[in-house]
Amino acid sequence: MPVITKVQPCAKPKPATEPGGKRVTISEEPKWKKLKKPQRPIIKKEVAQIHESVVVRSNVSLDSTCSSDSSASSNETNKKVMSESRRSVKRNGFNPARVVPDAVDVATLSLSRKRCDWITQHSDPLYAAFHDEEWGVPVYDDDKKLFELLVFSQALAEHTWPAILNQRDLFRKLFENFDPSSIAQFSEKKLLTLKINGHSLLSEPKLRAIVQNAKQLLKIQQEFGSFSKYCWRFVNHKPIRNEFRYKHQVPAKSPKAELISKDMMRRGFQCVGPTVVYSFMQVAGLVNDHLLTCFRYQECNVTTKNEFKTEFKDKMVLNETLVE
């Protein structure tokens, strides 16, 4: 005969009394054991930082199997080289160059330099290089270069700067390296042959204007000694320094450009309106229209021709020193 056993109910927690007389219930297990410590969630930014640190470490230590002796000796050698280079940098008066980490892309660093707003990361590389090396640099005593820039300023009415720069070699070939004495002798037949892939390089009025301007430039050379002296006398032989912060502040023309335009047209030049002349002044460095935030503003901010030549020589010496 089966024995029926009574199941004893779980003992209820006994009430107790606090010293103040308040009744509390004493549980079998302390509350602090039941409470779990909340875990702080991992933020995505921290994960990215951890990932970057792993990438940098992996790039820095390319060979993890090197012995401790060889790594210690290489570290001592590197410290000596760095200390010597720092001493030479301080002795020469140059600022120390930044060391680029292996995980950083050099192309992104080149874009980190602040340029004028019309140069972006999507700009044509030739156009960006032209901005960094030529645009706004004062051109002294080089009539061929000045005439080339004047022709390009005229061509802007039909082409953009990137399109002109991509065809620059063809321009120089067809226009005899912009030698005014050679262009002044172009015949009607020669003008009709100035084509690229069967298409005319410029419109016929522009081509005729270039030949006419070459003839007038030769007359200016006889009167003033050079086309450079003629141009720079309008700005008292030193560049005009504008201090624009935004591209919408840069004008399309100026009173000085209107003055030069009137004088050139009076002398027989063609297609040299104030807008063309002001573009020529910008590219030839008669006016510094780099924005204040652009790294080229101070580099193009020379005062006189002698100062420009001195600064150019100093940069050449600096480049040769860095190469050595």
PDB file of C-alpha atoms in Angstrom:
ATOM      1  CA  MET A   1       0.000   0.000   0.000  1.00  0.00           C
ATOM      2  CA  PRO A   2       1.591   3.244  -1.137  1.00  0.00           C
ATOM      3  CA  VAL A   3       2.545   5.736   1.482  1.00  0.00           C
ATOM      4  CA  ILE A   4       1.335   9.246   0.852  1.00  0.00           C
ATOM      5  CA  THR A   5       3.741  11.833   2.004  1.00  0.00           C
ATOM      6  CA  LYS A   6       2.746  15.400   2.602  1.00  0.00           C
ATOM      7  CA  VAL A   7       4.691  17.988   0.716  1.00  0.00           C
ATOM      8  CA  GLN A   8       5.758  20.674   3.091  1.00  0.00           C
ATOM      9  CA  PRO A   9       5.247  24.168   1.690  1.00  0.00           C
ATOM     10  CA  CYS A  10       8.276  26.426   1.394  1.00  0.00           C
ATOM     11  CA  ALA A  11       8.898  28.344   4.476  1.00  0.00           C
ATOM     12  CA  LYS A  12       7.900  31.928   4.099  1.00  0.00           C
ATOM     13  CA  PRO A  13      10.416  34.534   5.035  1.00  0.00           C
ATOM     14  CA  LYS A  14       9.983  35.611   8.610  1.00  0.00           C
ATOM     15  CA  PRO A  15       9.169  39.197   9.297  1.00  0.00           C
ATOM     16  CA  ALA A  16      11.565  41.139  11.405  1.00  0.00           C
ATOM     17  CA  THR A  17      11.581  44.507  12.947  1.00  0.00           C
ATOM     18  CA  GLU A  18      14.102  47.282  12.370  1.00  0.00           C
ATOM     19  CA  PRO A  19      15.417  49.314  15.270  1.00  0.00           C
ATOM     20  CA  GLY A  20      12.953  52.061  14.310  1.00  0.00           C
ATOM     21  CA  GLY A  21      10.012  49.711  14.568  1.00  0.00           C
ATOM     22  CA  LYS A  22       9.483  49.262  10.835  1.00  0.00           C
ATOM     23  CA  ARG A  23       8.778  45.702   9.794  1.00  0.00           C
ATOM     24  CA  VAL A  24      10.934  44.245   7.022  1.00  0.00           C
ATOM     25  CA  THR A  25      11.093  40.857   5.391  1.00  0.00           C
ATOM     26  CA  ILE A  26      14.319  38.898   5.587  1.00  0.00           C
ATOM     27  CA  SER A  27      14.830  36.906   2.421  1.00  0.00           C
ATOM     28  CA  GLU A  28      16.880  33.774   2.329  1.00  0.00           C
ATOM     29  CA  GLU A  29      19.359  35.252  -0.184  1.00  0.00           C
ATOM     30  CA  PRO A  30      20.850  38.745   0.134  1.00  0.00           C
ATOM     31  CA  LYS A  31      19.682  41.291  -2.363  1.00  0.00           C
ATOM     32  CA  TRP A  32      23.228  42.212  -3.450  1.00  0.00           C
ATOM     33  CA  LYS A  33      23.696  38.698  -4.800  1.00  0.00           C
ATOM     34  CA  LYS A  34      20.583  38.958  -6.956  1.00  0.00           C
ATOM     35  CA  LEU A  35      21.529  42.336  -8.468  1.00  0.00           C
ATOM     36  CA  LYS A  36      23.753  42.068 -11.507  1.00  0.00           C
ATOM     37  CA  LYS A  37      26.298  44.749 -12.323  1.00  0.00           C
ATOM     38  CA  PRO A  38      25.161  46.589 -15.491  1.00  0.00           C
ATOM     39  CA  GLN A  39      27.535  46.280 -18.407  1.00  0.00           C
ATOM     40  CA  ARG A  40      28.505  49.410 -20.298  1.00  0.00           C
ATOM     41  CA  PRO A  41      27.707  49.003 -24.018  1.00  0.00           C
ATOM     42  CA  ILE A  42      30.621  49.197 -26.468  1.00  0.00           C
ATOM     43  CA  ILE A  43      30.407  52.291 -28.622  1.00  0.00           C
ATOM     44  CA  LYS A  44      31.134  52.061 -32.350  1.00  0.00           C
ATOM     45  CA  LYS A  45      33.697  54.865 -32.070  1.00  0.00           C
ATOM     46  CA  GLU A  46      35.720  52.850 -29.571  1.00  0.00           C
ATOM     47  CA  VAL A  47      35.626  49.834 -31.890  1.00  0.00           C
ATOM     48  CA  ALA A  48      36.956  52.010 -34.723  1.00  0.00           C
ATOM     49  CA  GLN A  49      39.755  53.314 -32.484  1.00  0.00           C
ATOM     50  CA  ILE A  50      40.707  49.788 -31.489  1.00  0.00           C
ATOM     51  CA  HIS A  51      40.730  48.789 -35.155  1.00  0.00           C
ATOM     52  CA  GLU A  52      42.929  51.751 -36.065  1.00  0.00           C
ATOM     53  CA  SER A  53      45.384  50.973 -33.288  1.00  0.00           C
ATOM     54  CA  VAL A  54      45.627  47.399 -34.530  1.00  0.00           C
ATOM     55  CA  VAL A  55      46.277  48.620 -38.100  1.00  0.00           C
ATOM     56  CA  VAL A  56      48.938  51.068 -36.980  1.00  0.00           C
ATOM     57  CA  ARG A  57      50.689  48.485 -34.836  1.00  0.00           C
ATOM     58  CA  SER A  58      50.633  45.963 -37.655  1.00  0.00           C
ATOM     59  CA  ASN A  59      52.096  48.518 -40.050  1.00  0.00           C
ATOM     60  CA  VAL A  60      54.782  49.651 -37.641  1.00  0.00           C
ATOM     61  CA  SER A  61      55.943  46.160 -36.686  1.00  0.00           C
ATOM     62  CA  LEU A  62      56.099  44.414 -40.035  1.00  0.00           C
ATOM     63  CA  ASP A  63      58.284  41.587 -38.786  1.00  0.00           C
ATOM     64  CA  SER A  64      57.244  40.296 -35.409  1.00  0.00           C
ATOM     65  CA  THR A  65      59.751  37.425 -35.500  1.00  0.00           C
ATOM     66  CA  CYS A  66      62.823  39.642 -35.171  1.00  0.00           C
ATOM     67  CA  SER A  67      65.013  38.914 -32.188  1.00  0.00           C
ATOM     68  CA  SER A  68      65.096  41.259 -29.216  1.00  0.00           C
ATOM     69  CA  ASP A  69      68.808  42.000 -29.703  1.00  0.00           C
ATOM     70  CA  SER A  70      68.383  43.140 -33.320  1.00  0.00           C
ATOM     71  CA  SER A  71      65.343  45.276 -32.435  1.00  0.00           C
ATOM     72  CA  ALA A  72      67.184  46.923 -29.553  1.00  0.00           C
ATOM     73  CA  SER A  73      70.196  47.731 -31.732  1.00  0.00           C
ATOM     74  CA  SER A  74      67.974  49.111 -34.504  1.00  0.00           C
ATOM     75  CA  ASN A  75      66.137  51.289 -31.975  1.00  0.00           C
ATOM     76  CA  GLU A  76      69.418  52.705 -30.706  1.00  0.00           C
ATOM     77  CA  THR A  77      70.526  53.412 -34.282  1.00  0.00           C
ATOM     78  CA  ASN A  78      67.236  55.115 -35.108  1.00  0.00           C
ATOM     79  CA  LYS A  79      67.479  57.286 -32.002  1.00  0.00           C
ATOM     80  CA  LYS A  80      70.986  58.401 -32.996  1.00  0.00           C
ATOM     81  CA  VAL A  81      69.892  59.230 -36.540  1.00  0.00           C
ATOM     82  CA  MET A  82      66.851  61.167 -35.319  1.00  0.00           C
ATOM     83  CA  SER A  83      68.900  63.134 -32.804  1.00  0.00           C
ATOM     84  CA  GLU A  84      71.506  64.004 -35.435  1.00  0.00           C
ATOM     85  CA  SER A  85      68.842  65.065 -37.939  1.00  0.00           C
ATOM     86  CA  ARG A  86      67.149  67.234 -35.309  1.00  0.00           C
ATOM     87  CA  ARG A  87      70.451  68.905 -34.500  1.00  0.00           C
ATOM     88  CA  SER A  88      71.101  69.615 -38.184  1.00  0.00           C
ATOM     89  CA  VAL A  89      67.567  70.963 -38.622  1.00  0.00           C
ATOM     90  CA  LYS A  90      67.966  73.336 -35.674  1.00  0.00           C
ATOM     91  CA  ARG A  91      71.422  74.331 -36.856  1.00  0.00           C
ATOM     92  CA  ASN A  92      70.165  75.173 -40.375  1.00  0.00           C
ATOM     93  CA  GLY A  93      67.139  77.034 -39.032  1.00  0.00           C
ATOM     94  CA  PHE A  94      64.553  74.901 -40.864  1.00  0.00           C
ATOM     95  CA  ASN A  95      61.389  73.582 -39.314  1.00  0.00           C
ATOM     96  CA  PRO A  96      61.459  69.806 -38.772  1.00  0.00           C
ATOM     97  CA  ALA A  97      59.399  67.847 -41.281  1.00  0.00           C
ATOM     98  CA  ARG A  98      56.503  65.726 -40.133  1.00  0.00           C
ATOM     99  CA  VAL A  99      56.940  61.977 -40.258  1.00  0.00           C
ATOM    100  CA  VAL A 100      54.049  60.337 -42.087  1.00  0.00           C
ATOM    101  CA  PRO A 101      52.792  57.151 -40.397  1.00  0.00           C
ATOM    102  CA  ASP A 102      52.545  54.055 -42.541  1.00  0.00           C
ATOM    103  CA  ALA A 103      48.781  53.846 -42.058  1.00  0.00           C
ATOM    104  CA  VAL A 104      48.200  57.361 -43.445  1.00  0.00           C
ATOM    105  CA  ASP A 105      47.692  57.901 -47.159  1.00  0.00           C
ATOM    106  CA  VAL A 106      50.009  60.549 -48.602  1.00  0.00           C
ATOM    107  CA  ALA A 107      47.356  61.632 -51.115  1.00  0.00           C
ATOM    108  CA  THR A 108      45.029  62.648 -48.295  1.00  0.00           C
ATOM    109  CA  LEU A 109      47.798  64.711 -46.728  1.00  0.00           C
ATOM    110  CA  SER A 110      48.344  66.644 -49.964  1.00  0.00           C
ATOM    111  CA  LEU A 111      44.651  67.528 -49.964  1.00  0.00           C
ATOM    112  CA  SER A 112      44.888  68.674 -46.347  1.00  0.00           C
ATOM    113  CA  ARG A 113      46.596  71.903 -47.421  1.00  0.00           C
ATOM    114  CA  LYS A 114      44.010  74.627 -47.644  1.00  0.00           C
ATOM    115  CA  ARG A 115      43.664  76.001 -51.167  1.00  0.00           C
ATOM    116  CA  CYS A 116      41.400  78.546 -52.787  1.00  0.00           C
ATOM    117  CA  ASP A 117      37.765  77.472 -52.737  1.00  0.00           C
ATOM    118  CA  TRP A 118      37.627  76.853 -56.481  1.00  0.00           C
ATOM    119  CA  ILE A 119      40.206  74.065 -56.125  1.00  0.00           C
ATOM    120  CA  THR A 120      38.605  70.920 -54.707  1.00  0.00           C
ATOM    121  CA  GLN A 121      39.513  67.248 -54.418  1.00  0.00           C
ATOM    122  CA  HIS A 122      37.614  66.680 -57.666  1.00  0.00           C
ATOM    123  CA  SER A 123      39.559  69.329 -59.619  1.00  0.00           C
ATOM    124  CA  ASP A 124      41.721  68.366 -62.577  1.00  0.00           C
ATOM    125  CA  PRO A 125      45.268  67.511 -61.344  1.00  0.00           C
ATOM    126  CA  LEU A 126      46.797  69.841 -63.936  1.00  0.00           C
ATOM    127  CA  TYR A 127      44.558  72.657 -62.765  1.00  0.00           C
ATOM    128  CA  ALA A 128      45.464  72.034 -59.104  1.00  0.00           C
ATOM    129  CA  ALA A 129      49.182  71.980 -59.952  1.00  0.00           C
ATOM    130  CA  PHE A 130      48.767  75.173 -61.984  1.00  0.00           C
ATOM    131  CA  HIS A 131      47.165  76.822 -58.950  1.00  0.00           C
ATOM    132  CA  ASP A 132      49.947  75.613 -56.644  1.00  0.00           C
ATOM    133  CA  GLU A 133      52.884  76.523 -58.885  1.00  0.00           C
ATOM    134  CA  GLU A 134      51.987  79.257 -61.397  1.00  0.00           C
ATOM    135  CA  TRP A 135      48.702  81.069 -60.776  1.00  0.00           C
ATOM    136  CA  GLY A 136      49.433  84.345 -59.006  1.00  0.00           C
ATOM    137  CA  VAL A 137      53.227  84.068 -59.187  1.00  0.00           C
ATOM    138  CA  PRO A 138      54.656  87.418 -60.395  1.00  0.00           C
ATOM    139  CA  VAL A 139      56.148  87.109 -63.878  1.00  0.00           C
ATOM    140  CA  TYR A 140      59.036  89.532 -64.406  1.00  0.00           C
ATOM    141  CA  ASP A 141      61.220  90.031 -67.500  1.00  0.00           C
ATOM    142  CA  ASP A 142      59.676  87.181 -69.499  1.00  0.00           C
ATOM    143  CA  ASP A 143      57.702  88.569 -72.430  1.00  0.00           C
ATOM    144  CA  LYS A 144      57.030  85.139 -73.934  1.00  0.00           C
ATOM    145  CA  LYS A 145      55.468  83.887 -70.705  1.00  0.00           C
ATOM    146  CA  LEU A 146      53.419  87.066 -70.320  1.00  0.00           C
ATOM    147  CA  PHE A 147      52.173  86.795 -73.898  1.00  0.00           C
ATOM    148  CA  GLU A 148      51.249  83.142 -73.335  1.00  0.00           C
ATOM    149  CA  LEU A 149      49.231  84.064 -70.240  1.00  0.00           C
ATOM    150  CA  LEU A 150      47.532  86.890 -72.136  1.00  0.00           C
ATOM    151  CA  VAL A 151      46.492  84.448 -74.880  1.00  0.00           C
ATOM    152  CA  PHE A 152      45.183  81.991 -72.266  1.00  0.00           C
ATOM    153  CA  SER A 153      43.197  84.781 -70.618  1.00  0.00           C
ATOM    154  CA  GLN A 154      41.615  85.537 -73.994  1.00  0.00           C
ATOM    155  CA  ALA A 155      40.900  81.833 -74.562  1.00  0.00           C
ATOM    156  CA  LEU A 156      38.930  81.668 -71.286  1.00  0.00           C
ATOM    157  CA  ALA A 157      36.007  83.171 -73.183  1.00  0.00           C
ATOM    158  CA  GLU A 158      35.741  79.876 -75.097  1.00  0.00           C
ATOM    159  CA  HIS A 159      37.458  77.292 -72.857  1.00  0.00           C
ATOM    160  CA  THR A 160      37.993  76.537 -69.173  1.00  0.00           C
ATOM    161  CA  TRP A 161      41.349  76.519 -67.406  1.00  0.00           C
ATOM    162  CA  PRO A 162      41.486  72.683 -67.234  1.00  0.00           C
ATOM    163  CA  ALA A 163      40.739  72.429 -70.981  1.00  0.00           C
ATOM    164  CA  ILE A 164      43.421  75.011 -71.815  1.00  0.00           C
ATOM    165  CA  LEU A 165      46.037  73.392 -69.593  1.00  0.00           C
ATOM    166  CA  ASN A 166      45.390  69.946 -71.079  1.00  0.00           C
ATOM    167  CA  GLN A 167      46.115  71.434 -74.528  1.00  0.00           C
ATOM    168  CA  ARG A 168      48.963  73.665 -73.399  1.00  0.00           C
ATOM    169  CA  ASP A 169      51.628  71.782 -75.330  1.00  0.00           C
ATOM    170  CA  LEU A 170      49.556  72.077 -78.508  1.00  0.00           C
ATOM    171  CA  PHE A 171      49.094  75.801 -77.923  1.00  0.00           C
ATOM    172  CA  ARG A 172      52.853  76.225 -77.592  1.00  0.00           C
ATOM    173  CA  LYS A 173      53.535  74.140 -80.671  1.00  0.00           C
ATOM    174  CA  LEU A 174      51.035  75.929 -82.890  1.00  0.00           C
ATOM    175  CA  PHE A 175      51.990  79.394 -81.651  1.00  0.00           C
ATOM    176  CA  GLU A 176      55.767  78.949 -81.913  1.00  0.00           C
ATOM    177  CA  ASN A 177      56.266  78.913 -78.123  1.00  0.00           C
ATOM    178  CA  PHE A 178      54.481  82.264 -78.015  1.00  0.00           C
ATOM    179  CA  ASP A 179      57.333  84.122 -79.635  1.00  0.00           C
ATOM    180  CA  PRO A 180      55.755  87.468 -80.635  1.00  0.00           C
ATOM    181  CA  SER A 181      58.151  88.023 -83.537  1.00  0.00           C
ATOM    182  CA  SER A 182      57.176  84.651 -85.073  1.00  0.00           C
ATOM    183  CA  ILE A 183      53.433  85.011 -84.477  1.00  0.00           C
ATOM    184  CA  ALA A 184      53.426  88.509 -85.973  1.00  0.00           C
ATOM    185  CA  GLN A 185      54.436  86.950 -89.327  1.00  0.00           C
ATOM    186  CA  PHE A 186      51.562  84.446 -89.444  1.00  0.00           C
ATOM    187  CA  SER A 187      49.764  84.609 -92.785  1.00  0.00           C
ATOM    188  CA  GLU A 188      46.090  84.007 -93.496  1.00  0.00           C
ATOM    189  CA  LYS A 189      46.907  80.496 -94.662  1.00  0.00           C
ATOM    190  CA  LYS A 190      48.839  79.802 -91.466  1.00  0.00           C
ATOM    191  CA  LEU A 191      45.883  80.885 -89.343  1.00  0.00           C
ATOM    192  CA  LEU A 192      43.578  78.405 -91.087  1.00  0.00           C
ATOM    193  CA  THR A 193      45.954  75.524 -90.262  1.00  0.00           C
ATOM    194  CA  LEU A 194      45.774  76.135 -86.493  1.00  0.00           C
ATOM    195  CA  LYS A 195      43.477  73.189 -85.822  1.00  0.00           C
ATOM    196  CA  ILE A 196      43.291  70.212 -83.476  1.00  0.00           C
ATOM    197  CA  ASN A 197      41.709  67.030 -84.828  1.00  0.00           C
ATOM    198  CA  GLY A 198      40.105  69.004 -87.633  1.00  0.00           C
ATOM    199  CA  HIS A 199      38.652  71.597 -85.267  1.00  0.00           C
ATOM    200  CA  SER A 200      39.904  75.139 -84.943  1.00  0.00           C
ATOM    201  CA  LEU A 201      41.925  75.800 -81.808  1.00  0.00           C
ATOM    202  CA  LEU A 202      40.066  79.075 -81.215  1.00  0.00           C
ATOM    203  CA  SER A 203      37.475  81.062 -83.057  1.00  0.00           C
ATOM    204  CA  GLU A 204      38.683  83.036 -86.056  1.00  0.00           C
ATOM    205  CA  PRO A 205      38.338  86.461 -84.343  1.00  0.00           C
ATOM    206  CA  LYS A 206      40.454  85.199 -81.430  1.00  0.00           C
ATOM    207  CA  LEU A 207      43.151  83.865 -83.777  1.00  0.00           C
ATOM    208  CA  ARG A 208      43.315  87.138 -85.679  1.00  0.00           C
ATOM    209  CA  ALA A 209      43.466  89.037 -82.389  1.00  0.00           C
ATOM    210  CA  ILE A 210      46.476  86.987 -81.249  1.00  0.00           C
ATOM    211  CA  VAL A 211      48.401  87.842 -84.421  1.00  0.00           C
ATOM    212  CA  GLN A 212      47.430  91.502 -84.143  1.00  0.00           C
ATOM    213  CA  ASN A 213      48.426  91.614 -80.468  1.00  0.00           C
ATOM    214  CA  ALA A 214      51.805  90.088 -81.276  1.00  0.00           C
ATOM    215  CA  LYS A 215      52.469  92.938 -83.703  1.00  0.00           C
ATOM    216  CA  GLN A 216      51.480  95.546 -81.108  1.00  0.00           C
ATOM    217  CA  LEU A 217      53.595  93.829 -78.463  1.00  0.00           C
ATOM    218  CA  LEU A 218      56.674  94.281 -80.660  1.00  0.00           C
ATOM    219  CA  LYS A 219      55.933  98.012 -80.795  1.00  0.00           C
ATOM    220  CA  ILE A 220      55.642  98.132 -77.003  1.00  0.00           C
ATOM    221  CA  GLN A 221      59.023  96.427 -76.684  1.00  0.00           C
ATOM    222  CA  GLN A 222      60.562  99.156 -78.782  1.00  0.00           C
ATOM    223  CA  GLU A 223      58.896 101.911 -76.736  1.00  0.00           C
ATOM    224  CA  PHE A 224      59.257 100.561 -73.170  1.00  0.00           C
ATOM    225  CA  GLY A 225      62.091  98.061 -73.563  1.00  0.00           C
ATOM    226  CA  SER A 226      59.872  95.059 -72.781  1.00  0.00           C
ATOM    227  CA  PHE A 227      56.244  94.055 -72.439  1.00  0.00           C
ATOM    228  CA  SER A 228      57.002  93.272 -68.778  1.00  0.00           C
ATOM    229  CA  LYS A 229      57.991  96.866 -68.017  1.00  0.00           C
ATOM    230  CA  TYR A 230      54.857  98.111 -69.764  1.00  0.00           C
ATOM    231  CA  CYS A 231      52.579  95.872 -67.663  1.00  0.00           C
ATOM    232  CA  TRP A 232      54.239  96.381 -64.291  1.00  0.00           C
ATOM    233  CA  ARG A 233      54.322 100.167 -64.513  1.00  0.00           C
ATOM    234  CA  PHE A 234      50.526 100.182 -64.056  1.00  0.00           C
ATOM    235  CA  VAL A 235      50.913  98.708 -60.542  1.00  0.00           C
ATOM    236  CA  ASN A 236      54.072 100.616 -59.586  1.00  0.00           C
ATOM    237  CA  HIS A 237      56.198  97.488 -60.210  1.00  0.00           C
ATOM    238  CA  LYS A 238      54.769  95.552 -57.238  1.00  0.00           C
ATOM    239  CA  PRO A 239      51.748  93.236 -56.990  1.00  0.00           C
ATOM    240  CA  ILE A 240      48.421  94.456 -55.663  1.00  0.00           C
ATOM    241  CA  ARG A 241      47.572  92.576 -52.475  1.00  0.00           C
ATOM    242  CA  ASN A 242      43.925  91.752 -52.071  1.00  0.00           C
ATOM    243  CA  GLU A 243      42.677  90.147 -48.884  1.00  0.00           C
ATOM    244  CA  PHE A 244      39.635  88.146 -49.875  1.00  0.00           C
ATOM    245  CA  ARG A 245      38.338  85.357 -47.655  1.00  0.00           C
ATOM    246  CA  TYR A 246      35.630  83.956 -49.910  1.00  0.00           C
ATOM    247  CA  LYS A 247      35.548  83.293 -53.636  1.00  0.00           C
ATOM    248  CA  HIS A 248      32.412  85.359 -54.162  1.00  0.00           C
ATOM    249  CA  GLN A 249      34.445  88.397 -53.087  1.00  0.00           C
ATOM    250  CA  VAL A 250      36.915  87.997 -55.980  1.00  0.00           C
ATOM    251  CA  PRO A 251      35.824  90.415 -58.736  1.00  0.00           C
ATOM    252  CA  ALA A 252      35.687  89.758 -62.473  1.00  0.00           C
ATOM    253  CA  LYS A 253      37.340  93.114 -63.180  1.00  0.00           C
ATOM    254  CA  SER A 254      38.723  96.143 -61.380  1.00  0.00           C
ATOM    255  CA  PRO A 255      39.291  99.856 -62.039  1.00  0.00           C
ATOM    256  CA  LYS A 256      42.966  99.111 -62.657  1.00  0.00           C
ATOM    257  CA  ALA A 257      42.030  96.457 -65.223  1.00  0.00           C
ATOM    258  CA  GLU A 258      39.748  98.950 -66.963  1.00  0.00           C
ATOM    259  CA  LEU A 259      42.624 101.446 -67.121  1.00  0.00           C
ATOM    260  CA  ILE A 260      45.008  98.902 -68.636  1.00  0.00           C
ATOM    261  CA  SER A 261      42.315  97.692 -71.056  1.00  0.00           C
ATOM    262  CA  LYS A 262      41.694 101.196 -72.379  1.00  0.00           C
ATOM    263  CA  ASP A 263      45.403 101.830 -72.888  1.00  0.00           C
ATOM    264  CA  MET A 264      45.941  98.505 -74.689  1.00  0.00           C
ATOM    265  CA  MET A 265      42.966  99.030 -76.994  1.00  0.00           C
ATOM    266  CA  ARG A 266      44.191 102.543 -77.728  1.00  0.00           C
ATOM    267  CA  ARG A 267      47.480 101.000 -78.858  1.00  0.00           C
ATOM    268  CA  GLY A 268      45.749  98.555 -81.214  1.00  0.00           C
ATOM    269  CA  PHE A 269      45.311  95.426 -79.062  1.00  0.00           C
ATOM    270  CA  GLN A 270      42.175  93.354 -79.675  1.00  0.00           C
ATOM    271  CA  CYS A 271      40.018  91.175 -77.405  1.00  0.00           C
ATOM    272  CA  VAL A 272      41.466  92.780 -74.279  1.00  0.00           C
ATOM    273  CA  GLY A 273      38.408  93.859 -72.343  1.00  0.00           C
ATOM    274  CA  PRO A 274      38.565  94.539 -68.576  1.00  0.00           C
ATOM    275  CA  THR A 275      37.577  90.948 -67.726  1.00  0.00           C
ATOM    276  CA  VAL A 276      40.335  89.501 -69.929  1.00  0.00           C
ATOM    277  CA  VAL A 277      42.871  91.965 -68.551  1.00  0.00           C
ATOM    278  CA  TYR A 278      41.940  91.217 -64.932  1.00  0.00           C
ATOM    279  CA  SER A 279      42.278  87.477 -65.544  1.00  0.00           C
ATOM    280  CA  PHE A 280      45.701  88.216 -67.038  1.00  0.00           C
ATOM    281  CA  MET A 281      46.631  90.285 -63.967  1.00  0.00           C
ATOM    282  CA  GLN A 282      45.631  87.408 -61.685  1.00  0.00           C
ATOM    283  CA  VAL A 283      47.560  84.688 -63.470  1.00  0.00           C
ATOM    284  CA  ALA A 284      50.645  86.865 -64.112  1.00  0.00           C
ATOM    285  CA  GLY A 285      50.850  87.932 -60.477  1.00  0.00           C
ATOM    286  CA  LEU A 286      50.134  91.628 -60.970  1.00  0.00           C
ATOM    287  CA  VAL A 287      47.427  91.082 -58.386  1.00  0.00           C
ATOM    288  CA  ASN A 288      47.411  88.479 -55.608  1.00  0.00           C
ATOM    289  CA  ASP A 289      43.884  87.067 -55.575  1.00  0.00           C
ATOM    290  CA  HIS A 290      44.639  83.907 -53.624  1.00  0.00           C
ATOM    291  CA  LEU A 291      42.252  83.729 -50.690  1.00  0.00           C
ATOM    292  CA  LEU A 292      43.640  84.532 -47.254  1.00  0.00           C
ATOM    293  CA  THR A 293      42.974  80.946 -46.183  1.00  0.00           C
ATOM    294  CA  CYS A 294      44.993  79.550 -49.119  1.00  0.00           C
ATOM    295  CA  PHE A 295      48.554  78.439 -48.416  1.00  0.00           C
ATOM    296  CA  ARG A 296      49.688  80.188 -51.610  1.00  0.00           C
ATOM    297  CA  TYR A 297      48.643  83.652 -50.464  1.00  0.00           C
ATOM    298  CA  GLN A 298      51.759  84.303 -48.391  1.00  0.00           C
ATOM    299  CA  GLU A 299      54.037  82.551 -50.884  1.00  0.00           C
ATOM    300  CA  CYS A 300      52.889  84.902 -53.673  1.00  0.00           C
ATOM    301  CA  ASN A 301      52.867  87.945 -51.416  1.00  0.00           C
ATOM    302  CA  VAL A 302      56.160  89.471 -52.582  1.00  0.00           C
ATOM    303  CA  THR A 303      56.720  93.214 -52.755  1.00  0.00           C
ATOM    304  CA  THR A 304      59.215  93.952 -55.519  1.00  0.00           C
ATOM    305  CA  LYS A 305      61.054  92.188 -58.323  1.00  0.00           C
ATOM    306  CA  ASN A 306      64.273  92.005 -56.294  1.00  0.00           C
ATOM    307  CA  GLU A 307      62.412  90.499 -53.351  1.00  0.00           C
ATOM    308  CA  PHE A 308      60.840  87.935 -55.668  1.00  0.00           C
ATOM    309  CA  LYS A 309      64.237  86.936 -57.086  1.00  0.00           C
ATOM    310  CA  THR A 310      65.734  86.652 -53.591  1.00  0.00           C
ATOM    311  CA  GLU A 311      62.839  84.519 -52.361  1.00  0.00           C
ATOM    312  CA  PHE A 312      63.036  82.325 -55.464  1.00  0.00           C
ATOM    313  CA  LYS A 313      66.772  81.712 -54.875  1.00  0.00           C
ATOM    314  CA  ASP A 314      66.154  80.903 -51.209  1.00  0.00           C
ATOM    315  CA  LYS A 315      63.515  78.333 -52.188  1.00  0.00           C
ATOM    316  CA  MET A 316      65.885  76.742 -54.691  1.00  0.00           C
ATOM    317  CA  VAL A 317      68.595  76.465 -52.015  1.00  0.00           C
ATOM    318  CA  LEU A 318      66.059  75.038 -49.562  1.00  0.00           C
ATOM    319  CA  ASN A 319      64.910  72.414 -52.079  1.00  0.00           C
ATOM    320  CA  GLU A 320      68.503  71.399 -52.850  1.00  0.00           C
ATOM    321  CA  THR A 321      69.242  71.095 -49.101  1.00  0.00           C
ATOM    322  CA  LEU A 322      66.181  68.920 -48.510  1.00  0.00           C
ATOM    323  CA  VAL A 323      67.098  66.674 -51.447  1.00  0.00           C
ATOM    324  CA  GLU A 324      70.623  66.187 -50.100  1.00  0.00           C
TER     325      GLU A 324
END
